[in-house]
Coordinates of C-alpha atoms in Angstrom, one line a residue:
Chain N
X236 CA 33.1 -10.3 36.0
X237 CA 35.9 -12.9 35.8
X238 CA 33.3 -15.4 34.6
X239 CA 32.3 -13.2 31.7
X240 CA 35.8 -12.2 30.7
X241 CA 36.9 -15.9 30.7
X242 CA 33.9 -16.9 28.8
X243 CA 34.5 -14.2 26.1
X244 CA 38.1 -15.0 25.6
X245 CA 37.3 -18.8 25.4
X246 CA 34.5 -17.9 23.0
X247 CA 36.8 -16.0 20.7
X248 CA 39.3 -18.9 20.7
X249 CA 36.6 -21.4 19.9
X250 CA 35.3 -19.4 17.0
X251 CA 38.5 -18.8 15.2
X252 CA 38.6 -20.9 13.1
X253 CA 35.0 -22.2 13.2
X254 CA 35.0 -25.7 14.7
X255 CA 33.3 -28.4 12.5
X256 CA 30.3 -29.1 14.7
X257 CA 29.8 -25.4 15.5
X258 CA 29.8 -24.6 11.7
X259 CA 27.3 -27.5 11.2
X260 CA 24.9 -26.1 13.8
X261 CA 25.3 -22.6 12.5
X262 CA 24.5 -23.4 8.9
X263 CA 21.6 -25.6 10.0
X264 CA 20.2 -22.8 12.1
X265 CA 20.6 -20.4 9.1
X266 CA 19.1 -22.8 6.6
X267 CA 16.1 -23.9 8.8
X268 CA 15.3 -20.3 9.9
X269 CA 15.7 -18.9 6.4
X270 CA 13.4 -21.5 4.8
X271 CA 10.8 -21.1 7.6
X272 CA 10.9 -17.3 7.4
X273 CA 10.6 -17.3 3.6
X274 CA 7.5 -19.5 3.7
X275 CA 6.0 -17.6 6.7
X276 CA 6.7 -14.3 4.8
X277 CA 5.2 -15.5 1.5
X278 CA 2.0 -16.4 3.5
X279 CA 2.0 -13.7 6.2
X280 CA 2.9 -10.6 4.2
X281 CA 0.1 -10.8 1.6
X282 CA -2.4 -12.1 4.2
X283 CA -1.5 -9.2 6.6
X284 CA -1.9 -6.7 3.7
X285 CA -5.3 -8.2 2.8
X286 CA -6.5 -8.1 6.4
X287 CA -5.3 -4.5 6.8
X288 CA -7.2 -3.3 3.6
X289 CA -10.3 -5.5 3.7
X290 CA -13.4 -4.5 5.6
X291 CA -15.2 -7.6 7.1
X292 CA -17.0 -8.7 10.2
X293 CA -14.7 -10.1 12.9
X294 CA -11.6 -8.2 11.6
X295 CA -10.7 -6.9 15.1
X296 CA -11.1 -10.4 16.6
X297 CA -8.9 -11.9 13.9
X298 CA -6.2 -9.3 14.5
X299 CA -6.4 -10.1 18.3
X300 CA -5.9 -13.8 17.5
X301 CA -2.7 -13.0 15.6
X302 CA -1.6 -10.7 18.4
X303 CA -2.1 -13.5 20.9
X304 CA -0.4 -16.1 18.7
X305 CA 2.7 -13.9 18.6
X306 CA 3.3 -14.8 22.2
X307 CA 2.6 -18.5 22.0
X308 CA 5.4 -20.4 23.9
X309 CA 7.8 -22.2 21.6
X310 CA 7.5 -25.4 23.8
X311 CA 3.7 -25.4 23.2
X312 CA 4.2 -25.4 19.5
X313 CA 6.8 -28.1 19.8
X314 CA 4.5 -30.3 21.9
X315 CA 1.6 -29.8 19.4
X316 CA 3.8 -30.8 16.5
X317 CA 5.3 -33.7 18.5
X318 CA 1.7 -35.0 18.8
X319 CA 1.3 -34.9 15.0
X320 CA 4.7 -36.3 14.1
X321 CA 5.1 -39.0 16.7
X322 CA 4.5 -42.6 15.3
X323 CA 1.0 -42.7 16.6
X324 CA 0.2 -39.1 15.5
X325 CA -1.8 -38.0 12.4
X326 CA 1.4 -37.5 10.4
X327 CA 3.4 -40.2 12.0
X328 CA 3.7 -42.2 8.8
X329 CA 5.8 -39.5 7.1
X330 CA 8.7 -40.0 9.6
X331 CA 9.2 -36.3 10.2
X332 CA 10.0 -36.4 13.9
X333 CA 13.6 -35.5 14.7
X334 CA 14.2 -34.1 11.2
X335 CA 15.0 -30.7 9.8
X336 CA 11.5 -30.4 8.1
X337 CA 10.0 -30.8 11.6
X338 CA 12.0 -27.9 12.9
X339 CA 11.1 -25.8 9.8
X340 CA 7.4 -26.4 10.3
X341 CA 7.7 -25.4 14.0
X342 CA 9.5 -22.2 13.1
X343 CA 6.9 -21.4 10.4
X344 CA 4.2 -21.7 13.0
X345 CA 6.2 -19.4 15.3
X346 CA 7.1 -16.7 12.8
X347 CA 3.9 -16.7 10.7
X348 CA 1.7 -14.9 13.4
X349 CA 4.5 -12.4 14.0
X350 CA 5.0 -11.6 10.4
X351 CA 1.3 -11.4 9.7
X352 CA 0.5 -9.2 12.7
X353 CA 3.3 -6.8 12.0
X354 CA 2.4 -6.7 8.3
X355 CA -1.2 -5.8 9.2
X356 CA 0.2 -2.9 11.3
X357 CA 2.6 -1.8 8.5
X358 CA 0.0 -1.8 5.7
X359 CA -2.6 -0.2 8.0
X360 CA -0.2 2.7 8.5
X361 CA 0.0 3.4 4.7
X362 CA -1.8 6.6 3.7
X363 CA -5.3 5.7 2.4
X364 CA -4.8 7.9 -0.6
X365 CA -2.2 5.4 -1.9
X366 CA -4.9 2.8 -2.5
X367 CA -7.3 5.4 -4.1
X368 CA -4.4 6.6 -6.3
X369 CA -3.6 3.1 -7.4
X370 CA -7.2 2.3 -8.2
X371 CA -7.8 5.5 -10.2
X372 CA -4.7 4.8 -12.2
X373 CA -6.1 1.5 -13.3
X374 CA -4.9 -1.0 -10.7
X375 CA -6.9 -4.1 -10.2
X376 CA -7.6 -4.7 -6.5
X377 CA -4.7 -7.2 -6.2
X378 CA -2.4 -4.7 -7.9
X379 CA -3.5 -2.0 -5.5
X380 CA -2.6 -4.5 -2.7
X381 CA 0.9 -4.9 -4.3
X382 CA 1.3 -1.1 -4.4
X383 CA 0.3 -0.8 -0.8
X384 CA 2.8 -3.5 0.2
X385 CA 5.5 -1.6 -1.7
X386 CA 4.7 1.6 0.2
X387 CA 4.9 -0.3 3.5
X388 CA 8.3 -1.7 2.7
X389 CA 9.9 -0.3 5.8
X390 CA 7.3 -1.8 8.2
X391 CA 7.3 -5.1 6.2
X392 CA 11.1 -5.4 6.5
X393 CA 10.8 -5.0 10.2
X394 CA 8.0 -7.7 10.2
X395 CA 10.3 -10.1 8.3
X396 CA 13.3 -9.4 10.4
X397 CA 11.3 -9.9 13.6
X398 CA 9.9 -13.1 12.2
X399 CA 13.4 -14.3 11.4
X400 CA 14.5 -13.4 14.9
X401 CA 11.7 -15.5 16.3
X402 CA 12.6 -18.4 14.1
X403 CA 16.4 -18.4 14.6
X404 CA 16.3 -17.8 18.3
X405 CA 13.7 -20.3 19.3
X406 CA 14.9 -23.4 21.2
X407 CA 11.9 -25.2 22.8
X408 CA 10.2 -26.5 19.6
X409 CA 13.5 -27.3 17.9
X410 CA 14.5 -29.4 20.9
X411 CA 11.2 -31.3 21.1
X412 CA 10.6 -32.0 17.4
X413 CA 14.3 -31.9 16.3
X414 CA 15.8 -33.9 19.1
X415 CA 19.1 -32.0 19.2
X416 CA 20.9 -34.8 17.3
X417 CA 24.5 -34.0 16.5
X418 CA 25.2 -33.4 12.8
X419 CA 21.5 -34.0 12.0
X420 CA 19.1 -31.7 13.8
X421 CA 21.4 -29.7 16.2
X422 CA 20.9 -25.9 15.8
X423 CA 22.9 -23.1 17.4
X424 CA 20.2 -22.6 20.1
X425 CA 19.8 -26.3 21.0
X426 CA 23.6 -26.5 21.1
X427 CA 23.7 -23.5 23.5
X428 CA 21.1 -25.3 25.7
X429 CA 23.2 -28.5 25.6
X430 CA 26.5 -26.8 26.4
X431 CA 25.0 -24.8 29.2
X432 CA 23.5 -28.0 30.8
X433 CA 27.0 -29.6 30.6
X434 CA 28.6 -26.6 32.3
X435 CA 30.4 -25.5 29.1
X436 CA 29.5 -21.9 29.5
X437 CA 32.3 -20.5 27.4
X438 CA 31.2 -22.5 24.4
X439 CA 27.6 -21.7 25.0
X440 CA 28.4 -18.0 25.1
X441 CA 30.5 -18.3 22.0
X442 CA 27.6 -19.8 20.2
X443 CA 25.3 -17.1 21.5
X444 CA 27.8 -14.5 20.2
X445 CA 27.9 -16.2 16.8
X446 CA 24.1 -16.1 16.6
X447 CA 24.1 -12.4 17.4
X448 CA 26.8 -11.6 14.9
X449 CA 24.9 -13.5 12.1
X450 CA 21.7 -11.6 13.0
X451 CA 23.5 -8.3 13.0
X452 CA 24.9 -8.9 9.5
X453 CA 21.4 -9.9 8.2
X454 CA 19.9 -6.8 9.7
X455 CA 22.4 -4.6 8.1
X456 CA 21.8 -6.3 4.7
X457 CA 18.0 -6.0 4.9
X458 CA 18.2 -2.4 6.0
X459 CA 20.4 -1.6 3.0
X460 CA 18.0 -3.4 0.7
X461 CA 15.2 -1.4 2.3
X462 CA 16.9 1.9 1.5
X463 CA 17.4 0.8 -2.2
X464 CA 14.2 -1.1 -3.0
Chain Y
X475 CA -19.9 11.0 -22.6
X476 CA -20.8 10.5 -18.9
X477 CA -24.3 10.9 -17.4
X478 CA -25.6 10.6 -13.9
X479 CA -29.2 10.1 -13.1
X480 CA -30.9 10.0 -9.7
X481 CA -27.7 9.1 -7.9
X482 CA -27.6 9.1 -4.1
X483 CA -24.8 8.4 -1.6
X484 CA -25.3 7.7 2.1
X485 CA -22.8 7.5 4.9
X486 CA -23.9 5.8 8.2
X487 CA -27.5 5.8 7.0
X488 CA -27.5 9.6 6.3
X489 CA -27.8 10.9 2.7
X490 CA -24.8 13.1 1.9
X491 CA -25.3 13.5 -1.9
X492 CA -28.2 13.5 -4.2
X493 CA -27.7 14.2 -7.9
X494 CA -30.9 14.3 -10.1
X495 CA -29.0 14.8 -13.3
X496 CA -25.4 15.6 -14.3
X497 CA -23.5 15.2 -17.5
X498 CA -20.0 15.9 -18.9
X499 CA -19.3 15.9 -22.6
X500 CA -16.2 14.9 -24.5
X501 CA -13.9 17.8 -25.5
X502 CA -15.4 20.0 -22.8
X503 CA -14.5 21.1 -19.3
X504 CA -17.3 20.8 -16.8
X505 CA -16.8 22.7 -13.5
X506 CA -18.4 21.7 -10.3
X507 CA -18.7 24.5 -7.8
X508 CA -20.2 24.9 -4.4
X509 CA -19.4 25.5 -0.8
X510 CA -17.1 23.2 1.3
X511 CA -18.5 19.9 2.5
X512 CA -21.4 20.2 -0.1
X513 CA -20.7 16.7 -1.6
X514 CA -18.5 17.7 -4.6
X515 CA -15.6 15.3 -3.7
X516 CA -18.1 12.5 -3.1
X517 CA -19.6 13.1 -6.6
X518 CA -16.0 12.9 -8.0
X519 CA -15.3 9.6 -6.2
X520 CA -18.5 8.2 -7.6
X521 CA -17.6 9.3 -11.1
X522 CA -14.2 7.8 -10.7
X523 CA -15.6 4.5 -9.6
X524 CA -14.0 4.7 -6.2
X525 CA -17.3 4.5 -4.4
X526 CA -20.7 3.0 -5.2
X527 CA -23.9 5.0 -4.9
X528 CA -27.0 3.6 -3.1
X529 CA -29.4 4.4 -5.9
X530 CA -29.2 5.8 -9.4
X531 CA -27.2 5.3 -12.6
X532 CA -23.9 6.4 -14.0
X533 CA -23.8 5.8 -17.7
X534 CA -20.7 6.1 -19.8
X535 CA -21.1 6.5 -23.6
X536 CA -24.8 5.6 -23.2
X537 CA -24.2 2.4 -21.3
X538 CA -24.6 1.8 -17.5
X539 CA -21.1 1.6 -16.1
X540 CA -19.9 -0.3 -13.0
X541 CA -17.3 1.2 -10.6
X542 CA -14.7 -1.1 -12.1
X543 CA -15.6 0.1 -15.7
X544 CA -15.4 3.7 -14.5
X545 CA -12.0 3.1 -13.0
X546 CA -10.7 1.8 -16.3
X547 CA -11.8 4.9 -18.4
X548 CA -11.2 7.7 -15.8
X549 CA -8.4 9.2 -13.8
X550 CA -9.0 11.2 -10.7
X551 CA -6.5 13.8 -9.3
X552 CA -7.2 13.8 -5.6
X553 CA -7.7 17.0 -3.6
X554 CA -4.4 16.3 -1.8
X555 CA -2.4 14.0 -4.1
X556 CA 0.2 11.7 -2.7
X557 CA 3.5 10.5 -4.3
X558 CA 4.4 6.9 -4.4
X559 CA 7.9 5.7 -3.4
X560 CA 10.2 6.1 -6.3
X561 CA 11.2 8.7 -8.9
X562 CA 9.0 11.2 -10.8
X563 CA 9.3 8.9 -13.8
X564 CA 8.3 5.8 -11.9
X565 CA 5.1 7.6 -10.7
X566 CA 4.2 8.8 -14.2
X567 CA 4.8 5.3 -15.7
X568 CA 2.6 3.6 -13.2
X569 CA -0.8 4.0 -14.9
X570 CA 0.4 2.8 -18.4
X571 CA 2.2 -0.1 -16.8
X572 CA -1.0 -1.0 -14.8
X573 CA -3.0 -0.8 -18.0
X574 CA -0.7 -3.3 -19.7
X575 CA 1.7 -1.1 -21.7
X576 CA 5.3 -2.3 -22.2
X577 CA 8.0 -0.6 -20.2
X578 CA 9.2 1.3 -23.3
X579 CA 5.6 2.4 -24.3
X580 CA 4.9 3.4 -20.7
X581 CA 8.1 5.4 -20.6
X582 CA 7.1 7.3 -23.7
X583 CA 3.6 8.0 -22.4
X584 CA 5.0 9.1 -19.1
X585 CA 7.6 11.4 -20.6
X586 CA 4.9 13.0 -22.8
X587 CA 2.7 13.6 -19.8
X588 CA 5.5 15.0 -17.7
X589 CA 6.4 17.4 -20.5
X590 CA 2.8 18.6 -20.6
X591 CA 3.1 19.7 -17.0
X592 CA 6.7 20.9 -17.2
X593 CA 8.3 18.1 -15.1
X594 CA 10.3 16.5 -17.8
X595 CA 13.6 17.9 -16.5
X596 CA 13.3 16.2 -13.1
X597 CA 12.3 12.7 -14.0
X598 CA 14.9 11.1 -11.8
X599 CA 14.0 13.1 -8.7
X600 CA 12.5 11.4 -5.7
X601 CA 8.8 12.1 -6.0
X602 CA 8.3 12.4 -2.3
X603 CA 10.7 15.4 -2.2
X604 CA 8.6 17.5 -4.7
X605 CA 7.1 20.8 -3.7
X606 CA 3.3 21.1 -3.3
X607 CA 2.9 22.6 -6.7
X608 CA 5.2 20.0 -8.4
X609 CA 3.3 17.2 -6.6
X610 CA 0.0 18.3 -8.1
X611 CA 1.6 18.6 -11.5
X612 CA 3.0 15.1 -11.1
X613 CA -0.5 13.8 -10.1
X614 CA -1.9 15.4 -13.2
X615 CA 0.9 13.9 -15.4
X616 CA 0.2 10.5 -13.7
X617 CA -3.5 10.8 -14.6
X618 CA -2.7 12.0 -18.2
X619 CA -0.3 9.2 -18.8
X620 CA -3.2 6.8 -18.4
X621 CA -4.8 8.5 -21.4
X622 CA -8.2 8.5 -19.8
X623 CA -11.4 9.4 -21.6
X624 CA -12.6 11.1 -18.5
X625 CA -10.2 13.3 -16.5
X626 CA -11.4 14.2 -13.0
X627 CA -9.7 16.9 -10.9
X628 CA -10.7 17.6 -7.3
X629 CA -9.6 21.1 -6.5
X630 CA -6.3 20.5 -8.3
X631 CA -5.2 24.1 -8.1
X632 CA -6.2 24.9 -4.6
X633 CA -3.4 26.6 -2.6
X634 CA -1.0 26.8 -5.5
X635 CA 0.9 29.8 -6.8
X636 CA -0.1 31.5 -10.1
X637 CA 2.7 29.9 -12.2
X638 CA 1.7 26.4 -11.1
X639 CA -2.0 27.2 -11.6
X640 CA -1.2 28.4 -15.1
X641 CA 0.7 25.2 -16.0
X642 CA -2.1 23.0 -14.7
X643 CA -4.8 25.0 -16.5
X644 CA -2.9 24.8 -19.8
X645 CA -2.6 21.0 -19.4
X646 CA -6.3 20.7 -18.5
X647 CA -7.3 22.8 -21.6
X648 CA -5.0 20.7 -23.7
X649 CA -6.6 17.5 -22.4
X650 CA -10.1 18.8 -23.2
X651 CA -9.0 19.9 -26.7
X652 CA -7.7 16.4 -27.3
X653 CA -11.2 15.1 -26.8
X654 CA -11.3 14.1 -23.2
X655 CA -14.2 14.9 -20.9
X656 CA -12.8 17.0 -18.1
X657 CA -14.6 17.4 -14.8
X658 CA -13.1 19.8 -12.3
X659 CA -14.2 20.7 -8.8
X660 CA -13.0 24.2 -7.9
X661 CA -13.6 26.9 -5.3
X662 CA -12.0 29.4 -7.7
X663 CA -15.1 30.8 -9.4
X664 CA -13.1 33.0 -11.9
X665 CA -11.3 29.8 -12.9
X666 CA -14.5 27.9 -13.5
X667 CA -15.8 30.8 -15.5
X668 CA -12.5 31.1 -17.5
X669 CA -12.0 27.4 -18.3
X670 CA -15.3 25.5 -18.3
X671 CA -18.1 25.3 -20.9
X672 CA -20.6 23.8 -18.4
X673 CA -21.0 24.3 -14.7
X674 CA -22.8 22.4 -12.0
X675 CA -23.6 23.8 -8.6
X676 CA -23.6 21.5 -5.5
X677 CA -25.0 22.8 -2.2
X678 CA -26.0 21.1 1.0
X679 CA -25.5 17.6 -0.4
X680 CA -27.5 18.2 -3.5
X681 CA -26.6 19.0 -7.1
X682 CA -29.0 21.8 -7.6
X683 CA -28.4 22.7 -11.2
X684 CA -26.2 22.3 -14.2
X685 CA -26.1 24.6 -17.2
X686 CA -23.7 26.4 -19.6
X687 CA -21.1 28.3 -17.7
X688 CA -22.4 31.5 -19.3
X689 CA -25.9 30.9 -18.0
X690 CA -24.8 29.9 -14.5
X691 CA -22.6 33.0 -14.1
X692 CA -24.6 35.6 -15.9
X693 CA -28.4 35.0 -15.9
X694 CA -29.4 31.9 -13.9
X695 CA -33.0 32.1 -12.7
X696 CA -32.2 30.7 -9.2
X697 CA -31.5 33.5 -6.8
X698 CA -29.3 31.3 -4.6
X699 CA -27.1 30.3 -7.5
X700 CA -26.9 33.9 -8.7
X701 CA -25.9 35.0 -5.2
X702 CA -23.3 32.2 -4.9
X703 CA -21.6 32.9 -8.2
X704 CA -21.6 36.6 -7.4
X705 CA -19.6 35.7 -4.3
X706 CA -22.2 36.8 -1.8
X707 CA -22.3 35.2 1.7
X708 CA -25.3 33.0 1.3
X709 CA -24.8 30.9 4.4

């Protein structure tokens, strides 16, 4: 117990005021995860809605694929992208390795299946009569999809929050394609991994607390938005 | 206004509806009566363009109409309507907004329709908190705000109290008087007799006849039809 109390008191001291490199890692984490979640949501939410409403052969198989991809290890995504971004890789000429865009693409790949699969579930749960009502009131099929998405706002919020959680908390891919370079690609999670390996548990725990606090604030904000769409 | 010829609908390879001939005229109320699970709601969804028949033709104003065209000119009040997230006014404004009306025009159309069904005093209320009767009235207002040429009602007054039934019947009669073709499915035979000018009888997945309401209820030659409209247990 002494270990935890020491770690917490040190953590609070370190966080007040926010030390420069900690602030840098925090804002990078937020920026990278927000951009990745935004892109993954713009793709995943409508796609999930379409898959939920459309009738086509192989639908169950496609849903199973997304369910499986939700659990893909972050390190595997990191390695796949490393193969693309490395100098001899297909995208090696763009010089993306060890950059923020590299981490963003990794986080998109991680959160996209989560957001899509949960969006499928959210839209599938909407009453079928909503779509019929929209169509009979003159909605074009894409407008009916929009109305269905609006009705599924609670489930879709959870999909986006969960996708954001997957993006901001991942460490494996960010470490491999980001390189954990101080002031350039270090995120909160890679900083936690680094400090833990150095034996700086208090700082590592402080960073973990910071991550939790940020996520708590975001959740409260999103839930408030959800109540007043 | 709308005519159906030799229309059939199958589910899982089994025919569930066959309609040799059916029509509904502008300015008239056409009732569709028949026992439960006879195919009445299927016929309504076909007329509304929400489903596609296997064979046959649906013609609107003398021209063959696709489901998408039928959806543009009709509005269906579902058997068990559902409210969308948002206020009563938001729900009523939806159809005109979808049809391309400006926010101000949509608001005007919605308020007129809400007044017709007596919901103009609760426009800001959450639509999902309405009572059963109010919800049906909202569904009717939502349909009327679209200003459809063809108004379809699938058992709109089932399980409602007399005051709600009266309000809905008045709005339906008003819609027909304004030139719309109104088609209503009902289990309430006195209501069909009271409101409609034409009545079609659907039994066992087949539209067996359509005639003036007076003929159907008073001197139709078919003994099954006579027994059904007399309220006899024919099954």
